[in-house]
Amino acid sequence: MHALSTETVLAEEAIAIQGEVDPFLADKARQRPDPGPDPRGSKLGVGDDDAERCDATAKRQCELYQRLNRLNRAALCLSGGGIRSAAFSLGVIQALASHPRPEPIASIERKTPAPEPAKEPDKKKATQKVEPKLPPNVVAKPADSLLAQFQYLSTVSGGGYIGSWLSAWRLRTGFDRVWWNLVGRPCGPDSEPGTIAWLRSYSNYLSPKLGALSADTWAGIAIYLRNLLLNWLVIIPVICIVLLFIKLVAATSIGVAHYPPRWLVVASFGVLGAVSLIFALALVTRERPTRRPPNDSGIRQGVFLRWILLPATLSAGAFIQLAASNSGLAKLDHHAKAVVIIGAAIAGALIYAVSWILALPRCDDRDFWRWTLSGLVYGALMGTGAYVYNQAPMEGFLLFNDLLMPVMFGVPWIIASQMIAEMIFVGLTSFEKDSDSDREWLGRAAGWYLLTALGWFVVTFLTFAGSLVAEDLASKLETWLAPMGGVAGVVTAWVAKSDWSPGRGEQAKGTRPLSAMIILAIATPIFVAALIIFLSAILDRLLLHEPLVISLRYPDTRLFSAGWWTIAGWLLIGLAIALAIAWIASRNVNINRFSLHAVYRNRLVRAFLGASRPKRNADEFTGFDLGDNPHVYELWPEQKDGTWRPFHVINMTLNIVSTKRLSWQERKAEPFTVSPLHSGSACKAFRPSKEYADGITLGTAMAISGAAASPNMGYNSSPGITFLLALFNVRLGWWLGNPGREGRETYRHEGPALAIQPLIEETLGLTTDDRPYVYLSDGGHFENLGIYEMVRRRCRYIISVDAGADPNYTFADLGNAVRKIAIDLGITIRFYGLTKLKKRPPPGDDDIGAEHPYSAIGVIDYPAADGGDSKPGMILYIKAGYHGVEDPGIRAYAIENPAFPHQGTIDQFFSESQFESYRALGFEITDGVLSHAAAALDTRGEERSLDKIFTELRAKVDDPRPATVNDGRGNSRGGD
């Protein structure tokens, strides 16, 4: 099946929710155009010849969005925030189900109804079915409740817990019964509805049974250790393969170096080095911008790495082998320093000259002579390095053993010599016309040379010197090296999970505490270095019984000799074993199932989706039931009962940490959604949810949307912690098929067949959207409120529940959403009354009091973006806050817990009082906001419809006078 475009998806959703009320939308839904590339990645509109295409695109989009705007749809958006957001949002849902109340709260409390006269019992009525008694002062019919006026339910992370709970409940039960249980207690005042009581039982959903001897606790630990071991069987052998390959190269190089002086050795390595370098330099000359034909955009970065950088590095290795071998040293011994340096300089000049001639660039002879002069510099530097090495003492320091020092220092020296030669060339050509482009091109090439030289030195030094140090300090190693590396890993992970965690947009620009940046900058490299040293030392001890540096000092290490085979043979055996383990593990260890995701998902499913199953068939030993987890497409059945059900949009993040779009280097993410009809991203394409990931389940979607701790975390991603989180299997994200063209063969699969490639990409932060599989994580890694996709759908009325951890009221999540909506969707949102929202004061200070609101109103400027008859939209922004005027149950908990209601999201182990305090706060805040608006409407005799309530809330924010309405408990709250 073809991938679906965003326009087709929006039209199909509209028809599914509203019916075929608009022929235009019906026609749009039947279309199956190729989604094509994301227009934000193109240059549409840059040139004059794009005018017609721009006009056609604008007309098509504006017509669609105007039609969607006319539907006057509403959306309830529940933010991320873990179990905190789930509990708070539950209270919001219950308040919306109760409204519009028949009468104001205050008037209800003032009324004292007269007692009714006693009547004789009616025998006929006694035999009839007794309906549950309607709770006092709630809306009379489920269909008239404000909850039933919302077509969309948009959730992120923790908001997805309770949103999925509601969707699964509605799937299994009619809305009338759901509504009764939300607003009252149908089974009597002493019996809380079972679905809500279940949530209380599993508010500590990760480990419901507390205690040091709890089976839940130890099962979680055992599963984590099992999954960690299985993931290490994939990634640790890969690291060992790299280390063993380097060791094998070193052993082979020394074996060749120990051959008696022979012209064949000199000629072989000399020709290999010269040919490789000529090939690389010819491409450099030909691909310089001023030497290319007009309209030739040149080579991509991947081509540069494969065909220029790699041959240049191979050339450096060949020249080092030549200079450090007995054959090369014999030649050096017979010549003076000046002869060596001059001879090498001439050789370098000849190599550069030949490369220029072979490239046939479009330029004059002066460029040739300047390029050749640069080669003279290259050769002189190389000759100087060879002479210095020949004069260095070979005894007294193990690292000077024959070729180990050249391997570590020599290759970087030659690569750096090439970089310096090109710098000289840039200086010589600075007066050439249009040479700016050449300088930029060669500057980027120099950056890759520098990175390669430094990387080579660090890795080889840690591999050889680190192993030697580990052996010499074996007695101390046990006491300091491993603990130091482990502490560095723990410290890094702790900083990453704390409020100091780097990576957010604003934080990335320098507002992070300097101490956190310093800790991450030091701890992570220490851990990585300790890991390389540790693995290198272990490999040497297991295979050679001593460090490789010492083994290579034995006299009989000539290539293919018995001594050499003793070393190389065991290295080859180790390499073969590592390759076998990596291959078997990669084929059999599922990268998705053996991350922390499955542990997390199974417990979420039990806690939130199992709550509404009337007849669970749970395993007696584990308590889990696979039947708790429905498919997402089941939430919107073809045959519906005609009562309300939410169209649930679950928001996730498609990670593109290695994005090629320069403007997206901060966000490092794209939006990704799963709904009952479609799964995918507007930046790529969509697939039917019934087909995507073998029919993606609600539990999987909910857990991905809440995958907060992942190596790749959108705009939270940080190079300092990506490696560590992947290595220690702190991976809640999920790999799924790309919904775009790249995934036409994979989008139906539940994950990659081979674990190694995606795990390396995840570990090194190489995730992107142009491969067959994509990495999905917490929706909050892109936008944490869930309003982005609702604005895309042109919803007129949006309630945004913000229960994120924001104790300082920086409104980071709101600002991030508004900013991305303006950039990506071209829609401006202006908020009113936001400055009146106040954070909780420190303990000992006066409470905020009743005069400040809990909410603000935003106006969505659809007309400016879409034109035509589009009407503005409105957002009621409700933020979790504590003012000191709440009910006693909330106040008691708040006094004992000064961080309430913004306790850290890392706390997912809620107690009964904690869960109830957040739920009650969500209900009380929402009930108060709606009651105030309803009271104002009552005074004017207007109906309490959703649009009237939004309009009233917007008008009250404009009123400079404080709008306060008594809530019936003696408290007055701001109505905005």
Short mmCIF file of N, CA and C in Angstrom, two decimals, residues 455-574:
data_model
loop_
_atom_site.label_atom_id
_atom_site.label_comp_id
_atom_site.label_asym_id
_atom_site.label_seq_id
_atom_site.Cartn_x
_atom_site.Cartn_y
_atom_site.Cartn_z
N GLY A 455 41.30 11.20 16.82
CA GLY A 455 40.62 9.96 17.15
C GLY A 455 41.54 8.76 17.08
N TRP A 456 42.36 8.72 16.04
CA TRP A 456 43.33 7.61 15.91
C TRP A 456 44.27 7.58 17.11
N PHE A 457 44.80 8.72 17.48
CA PHE A 457 45.74 8.76 18.59
C PHE A 457 45.09 8.31 19.90
N VAL A 458 43.91 8.82 20.20
CA VAL A 458 43.26 8.51 21.47
C VAL A 458 42.96 7.01 21.56
N VAL A 459 42.38 6.46 20.50
CA VAL A 459 41.98 5.04 20.54
C VAL A 459 43.20 4.13 20.63
N THR A 460 44.20 4.38 19.80
CA THR A 460 45.38 3.51 19.83
C THR A 460 46.17 3.67 21.13
N PHE A 461 46.24 4.88 21.65
CA PHE A 461 46.96 5.10 22.90
C PHE A 461 46.28 4.36 24.04
N LEU A 462 44.94 4.46 24.11
CA LEU A 462 44.21 3.75 25.17
C LEU A 462 44.33 2.25 25.00
N THR A 463 44.34 1.79 23.74
CA THR A 463 44.41 0.36 23.49
C THR A 463 45.74 -0.23 23.92
N PHE A 464 46.84 0.46 23.60
CA PHE A 464 48.18 -0.08 23.90
C PHE A 464 48.70 0.43 25.23
N ALA A 465 48.76 1.74 25.39
CA ALA A 465 49.30 2.30 26.62
C ALA A 465 48.40 1.99 27.80
N GLY A 466 47.08 2.06 27.56
CA GLY A 466 46.16 1.77 28.65
C GLY A 466 46.30 0.35 29.15
N SER A 467 46.42 -0.59 28.23
CA SER A 467 46.60 -1.98 28.64
C SER A 467 47.89 -2.17 29.42
N LEU A 468 48.94 -1.47 28.98
CA LEU A 468 50.23 -1.56 29.67
C LEU A 468 50.14 -0.98 31.07
N VAL A 469 49.50 0.18 31.19
CA VAL A 469 49.34 0.81 32.50
C VAL A 469 48.51 -0.09 33.42
N ALA A 470 47.46 -0.70 32.84
CA ALA A 470 46.61 -1.58 33.65
C ALA A 470 47.42 -2.76 34.19
N GLU A 471 48.35 -3.27 33.38
CA GLU A 471 49.17 -4.40 33.84
C GLU A 471 50.17 -3.97 34.89
N ASP A 472 50.81 -2.83 34.66
CA ASP A 472 51.83 -2.36 35.61
C ASP A 472 51.21 -1.98 36.95
N LEU A 473 49.97 -1.51 36.88
CA LEU A 473 49.30 -1.08 38.11
C LEU A 473 48.18 -2.05 38.48
N ALA A 474 48.42 -3.34 38.22
CA ALA A 474 47.35 -4.33 38.43
C ALA A 474 46.85 -4.32 39.87
N SER A 475 47.77 -4.15 40.80
CA SER A 475 47.33 -4.17 42.19
C SER A 475 46.46 -2.97 42.52
N LYS A 476 46.77 -1.83 41.87
CA LYS A 476 45.98 -0.63 42.13
C LYS A 476 44.75 -0.56 41.24
N LEU A 477 44.79 -1.27 40.13
CA LEU A 477 43.68 -1.22 39.18
C LEU A 477 42.38 -1.62 39.85
N GLU A 478 42.47 -2.69 40.67
CA GLU A 478 41.26 -3.19 41.30
C GLU A 478 40.66 -2.17 42.27
N THR A 479 41.49 -1.27 42.76
CA THR A 479 40.99 -0.34 43.75
C THR A 479 40.57 1.01 43.19
N TRP A 480 41.07 1.33 41.99
CA TRP A 480 40.71 2.68 41.51
C TRP A 480 40.18 2.75 40.10
N LEU A 481 40.63 1.91 39.17
CA LEU A 481 40.24 2.11 37.78
C LEU A 481 38.77 1.78 37.54
N ALA A 482 38.36 0.55 37.90
CA ALA A 482 36.97 0.17 37.69
C ALA A 482 36.01 1.04 38.49
N PRO A 483 36.28 1.27 39.79
CA PRO A 483 35.37 2.17 40.51
C PRO A 483 35.31 3.57 39.92
N MET A 484 36.47 4.07 39.44
CA MET A 484 36.46 5.41 38.87
C MET A 484 35.59 5.46 37.63
N GLY A 485 35.74 4.44 36.76
CA GLY A 485 34.90 4.39 35.57
C GLY A 485 33.45 4.23 35.93
N GLY A 486 33.15 3.34 36.90
CA GLY A 486 31.76 3.15 37.30
C GLY A 486 31.16 4.39 37.91
N VAL A 487 31.93 5.05 38.80
CA VAL A 487 31.42 6.28 39.39
C VAL A 487 31.18 7.33 38.32
N ALA A 488 32.09 7.40 37.33
CA ALA A 488 31.88 8.37 36.25
C ALA A 488 30.59 8.08 35.51
N GLY A 489 30.34 6.78 35.26
CA GLY A 489 29.09 6.42 34.57
C GLY A 489 27.87 6.78 35.39
N VAL A 490 27.90 6.45 36.69
CA VAL A 490 26.76 6.75 37.55
C VAL A 490 26.55 8.26 37.66
N VAL A 491 27.64 9.00 37.84
CA VAL A 491 27.53 10.45 37.95
C VAL A 491 26.93 11.05 36.69
N THR A 492 27.41 10.56 35.54
CA THR A 492 26.89 11.08 34.27
C THR A 492 25.41 10.78 34.12
N ALA A 493 25.02 9.54 34.41
CA ALA A 493 23.61 9.18 34.30
C ALA A 493 22.76 9.98 35.28
N TRP A 494 23.29 10.21 36.51
CA TRP A 494 22.54 10.97 37.50
C TRP A 494 22.34 12.41 37.05
N VAL A 495 23.40 13.01 36.53
CA VAL A 495 23.28 14.37 36.03
C VAL A 495 22.29 14.43 34.88
N ALA A 496 22.32 13.40 34.03
CA ALA A 496 21.42 13.37 32.88
C ALA A 496 19.97 13.31 33.32
N LYS A 497 19.68 12.57 34.40
CA LYS A 497 18.30 12.42 34.84
C LYS A 497 17.86 13.54 35.77
N SER A 498 18.81 14.33 36.27
CA SER A 498 18.45 15.38 37.20
C SER A 498 17.95 16.60 36.45
N ASP A 499 17.56 17.60 37.20
CA ASP A 499 17.10 18.85 36.60
C ASP A 499 18.22 19.59 35.88
N TRP A 500 19.47 19.11 36.08
CA TRP A 500 20.60 19.74 35.41
C TRP A 500 20.83 19.17 34.02
N SER A 501 20.01 18.19 33.66
CA SER A 501 20.23 17.47 32.40
C SER A 501 20.40 18.42 31.23
N PRO A 502 21.45 18.25 30.42
CA PRO A 502 21.68 19.15 29.30
C PRO A 502 20.87 18.78 28.09
N GLY A 503 20.82 19.67 27.15
CA GLY A 503 20.27 19.35 25.86
C GLY A 503 19.06 20.16 25.46
N ARG A 504 18.26 20.67 26.38
CA ARG A 504 17.11 21.45 25.98
C ARG A 504 17.55 22.72 25.26
N GLY A 505 16.65 23.20 24.45
CA GLY A 505 17.01 24.33 23.61
C GLY A 505 17.56 25.49 24.39
N GLU A 506 16.81 25.95 25.41
CA GLU A 506 17.27 27.10 26.17
C GLU A 506 18.51 26.74 26.96
N GLN A 507 18.54 25.50 27.50
CA GLN A 507 19.69 25.10 28.28
C GLN A 507 20.93 25.00 27.41
N ALA A 508 20.72 24.60 26.19
CA ALA A 508 21.87 24.42 25.31
C ALA A 508 22.56 25.72 25.01
N LYS A 509 21.92 26.81 25.30
CA LYS A 509 22.52 28.10 24.98
C LYS A 509 23.22 28.73 26.18
N GLY A 510 23.41 27.94 27.25
CA GLY A 510 24.25 28.44 28.31
C GLY A 510 23.57 28.70 29.61
N THR A 511 22.27 28.42 29.74
CA THR A 511 21.60 28.68 31.00
C THR A 511 21.73 27.49 31.95
N ARG A 512 22.35 26.38 31.53
CA ARG A 512 22.56 25.26 32.41
C ARG A 512 23.58 25.65 33.48
N PRO A 513 23.48 25.06 34.65
CA PRO A 513 24.50 25.30 35.65
C PRO A 513 25.87 24.87 35.13
N LEU A 514 26.87 25.70 35.36
CA LEU A 514 28.20 25.40 34.87
C LEU A 514 28.73 24.12 35.46
N SER A 515 28.37 23.84 36.72
CA SER A 515 28.86 22.62 37.37
C SER A 515 28.40 21.38 36.64
N ALA A 516 27.14 21.37 36.16
CA ALA A 516 26.64 20.20 35.43
C ALA A 516 27.41 20.00 34.14
N MET A 517 27.70 21.09 33.44
CA MET A 517 28.45 20.97 32.20
C MET A 517 29.85 20.43 32.47
N ILE A 518 30.47 20.87 33.55
CA ILE A 518 31.82 20.41 33.88
C ILE A 518 31.79 18.93 34.25
N ILE A 519 30.79 18.53 35.06
CA ILE A 519 30.69 17.13 35.47
C ILE A 519 30.53 16.23 34.26
N LEU A 520 29.61 16.60 33.35
CA LEU A 520 29.40 15.79 32.16
C LEU A 520 30.63 15.77 31.26
N ALA A 521 31.30 16.92 31.15
CA ALA A 521 32.47 17.00 30.28
C ALA A 521 33.61 16.12 30.78
N ILE A 522 33.68 15.90 32.10
CA ILE A 522 34.78 15.13 32.67
C ILE A 522 34.40 13.66 32.86
N ALA A 523 33.20 13.43 33.41
CA ALA A 523 32.82 12.08 33.80
C ALA A 523 32.67 11.15 32.60
N THR A 524 32.05 11.62 31.53
CA THR A 524 31.79 10.74 30.39
C THR A 524 33.08 10.28 29.72
N PRO A 525 34.01 11.17 29.36
CA PRO A 525 35.27 10.68 28.76
C PRO A 525 36.04 9.75 29.68
N ILE A 526 36.00 10.00 30.99
CA ILE A 526 36.70 9.12 31.92
C ILE A 526 36.12 7.72 31.85
N PHE A 527 34.80 7.65 31.83
CA PHE A 527 34.16 6.33 31.78
C PHE A 527 34.50 5.62 30.47
N VAL A 528 34.40 6.32 29.35
CA VAL A 528 34.69 5.69 28.06
C VAL A 528 36.14 5.22 28.01
N ALA A 529 37.06 6.06 28.49
CA ALA A 529 38.48 5.67 28.52
C ALA A 529 38.69 4.45 29.41
N ALA A 530 38.04 4.45 30.58
CA ALA A 530 38.18 3.32 31.49
C ALA A 530 37.64 2.05 30.86
N LEU A 531 36.56 2.16 30.10
CA LEU A 531 35.99 0.98 29.44
C LEU A 531 36.96 0.42 28.40
N ILE A 532 37.54 1.30 27.57
CA ILE A 532 38.49 0.83 26.54
C ILE A 532 39.71 0.19 27.20
N ILE A 533 40.24 0.85 28.22
CA ILE A 533 41.42 0.30 28.92
C ILE A 533 41.08 -1.06 29.54
N PHE A 534 39.94 -1.13 30.17
CA PHE A 534 39.54 -2.38 30.84
C PHE A 534 39.38 -3.51 29.84
N LEU A 535 38.66 -3.27 28.75
CA LEU A 535 38.45 -4.32 27.75
C LEU A 535 39.76 -4.72 27.08
N SER A 536 40.61 -3.73 26.79
CA SER A 536 41.89 -4.04 26.16
C SER A 536 42.75 -4.89 27.08
N ALA A 537 42.79 -4.55 28.36
CA ALA A 537 43.58 -5.33 29.32
C ALA A 537 43.03 -6.74 29.48
N ILE A 538 41.70 -6.87 29.52
CA ILE A 538 41.09 -8.19 29.66
C ILE A 538 41.41 -9.05 28.44
N LEU A 539 41.31 -8.48 27.24
CA LEU A 539 41.62 -9.24 26.03
C LEU A 539 43.07 -9.70 26.03
N ASP A 540 43.98 -8.81 26.41
CA ASP A 540 45.39 -9.19 26.46
C ASP A 540 45.62 -10.32 27.46
N ARG A 541 44.99 -10.21 28.62
CA ARG A 541 45.19 -11.22 29.66
C ARG A 541 44.59 -12.56 29.24
N LEU A 542 43.41 -12.56 28.64
CA LEU A 542 42.75 -13.80 28.24
C LEU A 542 43.46 -14.49 27.08
N LEU A 543 43.94 -13.70 26.11
CA LEU A 543 44.50 -14.28 24.89
C LEU A 543 46.01 -14.45 24.94
N LEU A 544 46.70 -13.49 25.56
CA LEU A 544 48.17 -13.49 25.50
C LEU A 544 48.82 -13.67 26.87
N HIS A 545 48.03 -13.57 27.94
CA HIS A 545 48.51 -13.71 29.32
C HIS A 545 49.41 -12.56 29.75
N GLU A 546 49.54 -11.54 28.91
CA GLU A 546 50.33 -10.36 29.24
C GLU A 546 49.97 -9.26 28.23
N PRO A 547 50.32 -8.02 28.51
CA PRO A 547 50.00 -6.96 27.56
C PRO A 547 50.65 -7.20 26.20
N LEU A 548 49.94 -6.82 25.14
CA LEU A 548 50.46 -7.00 23.77
C LEU A 548 51.78 -6.26 23.61
N VAL A 549 51.94 -5.12 24.27
CA VAL A 549 53.17 -4.34 24.15
C VAL A 549 54.37 -5.17 24.59
N ILE A 550 54.20 -5.94 25.65
CA ILE A 550 55.30 -6.78 26.13
C ILE A 550 55.54 -7.95 25.18
N SER A 551 54.46 -8.57 24.70
CA SER A 551 54.61 -9.71 23.79
C SER A 551 55.35 -9.32 22.53
N LEU A 552 55.12 -8.11 22.05
CA LEU A 552 55.75 -7.69 20.80
C LEU A 552 57.23 -7.34 20.97
N ARG A 553 57.73 -7.37 22.20
CA ARG A 553 59.16 -7.11 22.42
C ARG A 553 60.00 -8.36 22.22
N TYR A 554 59.37 -9.51 22.12
CA TYR A 554 60.14 -10.73 21.93
C TYR A 554 60.85 -10.68 20.58
N PRO A 555 62.03 -11.25 20.51
CA PRO A 555 62.83 -11.13 19.26
C PRO A 555 62.20 -11.84 18.07
N ASP A 556 61.54 -12.96 18.29
CA ASP A 556 61.02 -13.72 17.15
C ASP A 556 59.57 -13.32 16.85
N THR A 557 59.37 -12.09 16.38
CA THR A 557 58.02 -11.62 16.03
C THR A 557 57.95 -11.23 14.57
N ARG A 558 58.88 -11.73 13.77
CA ARG A 558 58.84 -11.45 12.34
C ARG A 558 57.58 -12.06 11.73
N LEU A 559 57.05 -11.42 10.70
CA LEU A 559 55.80 -11.87 10.09
C LEU A 559 55.87 -13.34 9.68
N PHE A 560 54.86 -14.09 10.11
CA PHE A 560 54.69 -15.52 9.81
C PHE A 560 55.68 -16.42 10.52
N SER A 561 56.46 -15.85 11.42
CA SER A 561 57.35 -16.69 12.23
C SER A 561 56.53 -17.36 13.33
N ALA A 562 57.15 -18.33 14.03
CA ALA A 562 56.44 -19.04 15.10
C ALA A 562 56.02 -18.07 16.21
N GLY A 563 56.93 -17.15 16.57
CA GLY A 563 56.59 -16.18 17.60
C GLY A 563 55.45 -15.26 17.19
N TRP A 564 55.49 -14.88 15.91
CA TRP A 564 54.41 -14.00 15.43
C TRP A 564 53.07 -14.73 15.42
N TRP A 565 53.08 -16.00 14.99
CA TRP A 565 51.83 -16.76 14.97
C TRP A 565 51.30 -17.00 16.38
N THR A 566 52.19 -17.10 17.35
CA THR A 566 51.74 -17.25 18.74
C THR A 566 50.88 -16.06 19.16
N ILE A 567 51.30 -14.88 18.73
CA ILE A 567 50.54 -13.67 19.07
C ILE A 567 49.33 -13.51 18.16
N ALA A 568 49.59 -13.49 16.83
CA ALA A 568 48.52 -13.23 15.87
C ALA A 568 47.47 -14.33 15.88
N GLY A 569 47.90 -15.55 16.13
CA GLY A 569 46.94 -16.65 16.14
C GLY A 569 45.89 -16.48 17.21
N TRP A 570 46.34 -16.15 18.43
CA TRP A 570 45.37 -15.95 19.51
C TRP A 570 44.51 -14.71 19.27
N LEU A 571 45.11 -13.69 18.67
CA LEU A 571 44.30 -12.50 18.34
C LEU A 571 43.24 -12.85 17.30
N LEU A 572 43.60 -13.68 16.32
CA LEU A 572 42.63 -14.10 15.31
C LEU A 572 41.54 -14.96 15.92
N ILE A 573 41.91 -15.82 16.85
CA ILE A 573 40.90 -16.64 17.53
C ILE A 573 39.94 -15.75 18.32
N GLY A 574 40.51 -14.79 19.03
CA GLY A 574 39.66 -13.86 19.78
C GLY A 574 38.76 -13.07 18.86
#
